[in-house]
Amino acid sequence: MKNVLKLCDSFDDKLHSILHNSDKQTMSITKNKTSQHYFDCVFSFRLSFKRKERGGGSGGSVYGCREHRDSISAVPARFIQATSVRRETLNPKWGENFMFDIDDVTSDILHLDIWDHDDESSVLDAVSKLNEVRGVKGLGRFFKQIAQSARSGSQDDFLGCINIPIQDVPSTGLDKWYQLEARSQRSNIQGNIRLKLWLSTREDHGQANTQNHFDNWTDVRRNERLLTIFADYEMSLTKSSLWNGELCHEATSILHQHAVQSGVSELQLAVIRWLAFSHIPSIDPQFLLKQLSQLEAAWGEQTLTVEEEDWLADSFNVFLDYSMQLIRKYRKLFPPYHHTSMNRLEYILRCLSRLSLSKAYGKCCPFNKDIRGEIGNALRVGTNEWYEENRKFMATGQHDPETRLKGFVRLVTSVLIDLQKGVEHYNVLFENINGVFYYAAIYKQHEKLVSTYR
């Protein structure tokens, strides 16, 4: 791992901050601790949180802000954010990301107020007033004005709030449900909101890091490259013919922190893992199947950019081409009496089945040929190649009719043995997993080839 880290020391400012400033919860290979003074001068904390869903209430919007505990100083508008409105639902799901710079991790608080707004304009009006807010008292007056306007005729209702001390958020992040709090004991507020929060460090370039200017395409590519470097190193240490995809704790921690600091989403992480691992010929296909499942699970609530979809489509096509090459040579690569080889073939077929049914593949490769048809074609092409190789071998040096007849008998015997192996070992895999009628395809191909023997 030491050699790998040397390659990455100058990877980017995020990796530099990870290697020098990660805490004990996530890193065990950090260098000597940088002085606290240097840390405070160069680095600033950043809180990222993602609103996921809320239960036990009506649809609405959320105002979030970063407060300093017991502070009466100004609260800049950049520390206050508002979500979009989720209409006509008792269990809204936002799936929106926000980032805040943190001044003091020991005293700052994340405060969220949740409202049931009657329309989008009320949200825009509220956000337009955020620049007028100064201090916690001013924040209270701001929400009081909204509450008064609701009582005067609109349908805006205060649903609850939560306060989360920043020091309670570990560097590894949190993903949990929080119970909504009422503003007074007379309120009957009930409900919960699910938040995903995490802390990370970044090098201070004197630039604001706002949501509107956040574009992590370069960081996504860097994270994939970093994972590839770690994977290559781990494979160099394994003695097995197949690598199970397991990374050491240090590599996992670095990748996690780099992803957190870059704002990489769960879907992007799933794409990165698939891209990095699917290009490794010696990867265990059972592990690849897990990556496909995680990619499909993350596909629903989040989206990719056009560049990311093209990137993913290219990886799907490369994986398909490689898999079809393996299927064409399945007789040599996956002998029926070799358990490890047959297990590998089974999970390659399962990966192809999962891929063919996935929403990600349908979205990224809408014009590709049917994978089941591609498998059938690979079997036929592989059978042609196998037959031609055997025919040339058995026909070598044959001139007289009797010798040619003996060669033909040996060839037919080999074909029968191949068909028997297919019935006993391969047919059930291809038919049950991919819906490909293996025996019928192979038998017809052999019949055609034998009938044209010269």
XYZ file of N, CA and C in Angstrom, residues 17 43 101 108 169 193 242 253 285 312 354 364 368 378 380 401 414:
51
model
N -5.478 16.310 1.496
C -6.111 16.581 2.790
C -6.499 15.291 3.491
N -7.227 24.539 6.237
C -8.407 23.742 5.933
C -9.633 24.262 6.657
N -20.125 25.376 4.614
C -18.817 25.500 5.253
C -19.028 25.693 6.747
N -20.956 24.520 16.125
C -21.974 24.783 15.109
C -23.082 23.734 15.146
N -21.633 14.447 14.223
C -21.557 13.795 12.915
C -20.149 13.245 12.718
N -37.888 12.633 9.782
C -37.227 12.935 8.520
C -35.914 12.169 8.467
N -8.560 -15.901 -9.238
C -9.647 -14.930 -9.271
C -9.551 -14.028 -8.050
N -10.875 3.511 3.164
C -11.003 4.780 3.877
C -10.640 5.962 2.987
N -16.585 -13.127 -10.919
C -17.876 -12.657 -11.440
C -18.973 -12.618 -10.384
N -20.772 4.933 -18.778
C -21.326 3.661 -18.319
C -21.684 2.764 -19.496
N -28.622 -10.366 -15.261
C -28.942 -9.180 -14.464
C -28.797 -7.908 -15.304
N -28.931 3.319 -20.872
C -27.653 3.691 -21.480
C -27.421 3.035 -22.839
N -28.890 -1.478 -28.304
C -28.100 -2.708 -28.345
C -28.968 -3.907 -28.692
N -23.032 -16.324 -29.856
C -21.683 -16.676 -29.394
C -21.524 -18.188 -29.290
N -23.094 -20.443 -31.142
C -23.005 -20.978 -32.505
C -21.635 -20.708 -33.119
N -9.591 -43.134 -49.106
C -10.964 -43.132 -48.571
C -11.087 -43.778 -47.197
N -16.414 -37.264 -31.483
C -16.137 -36.053 -30.695
C -17.373 -35.166 -30.601
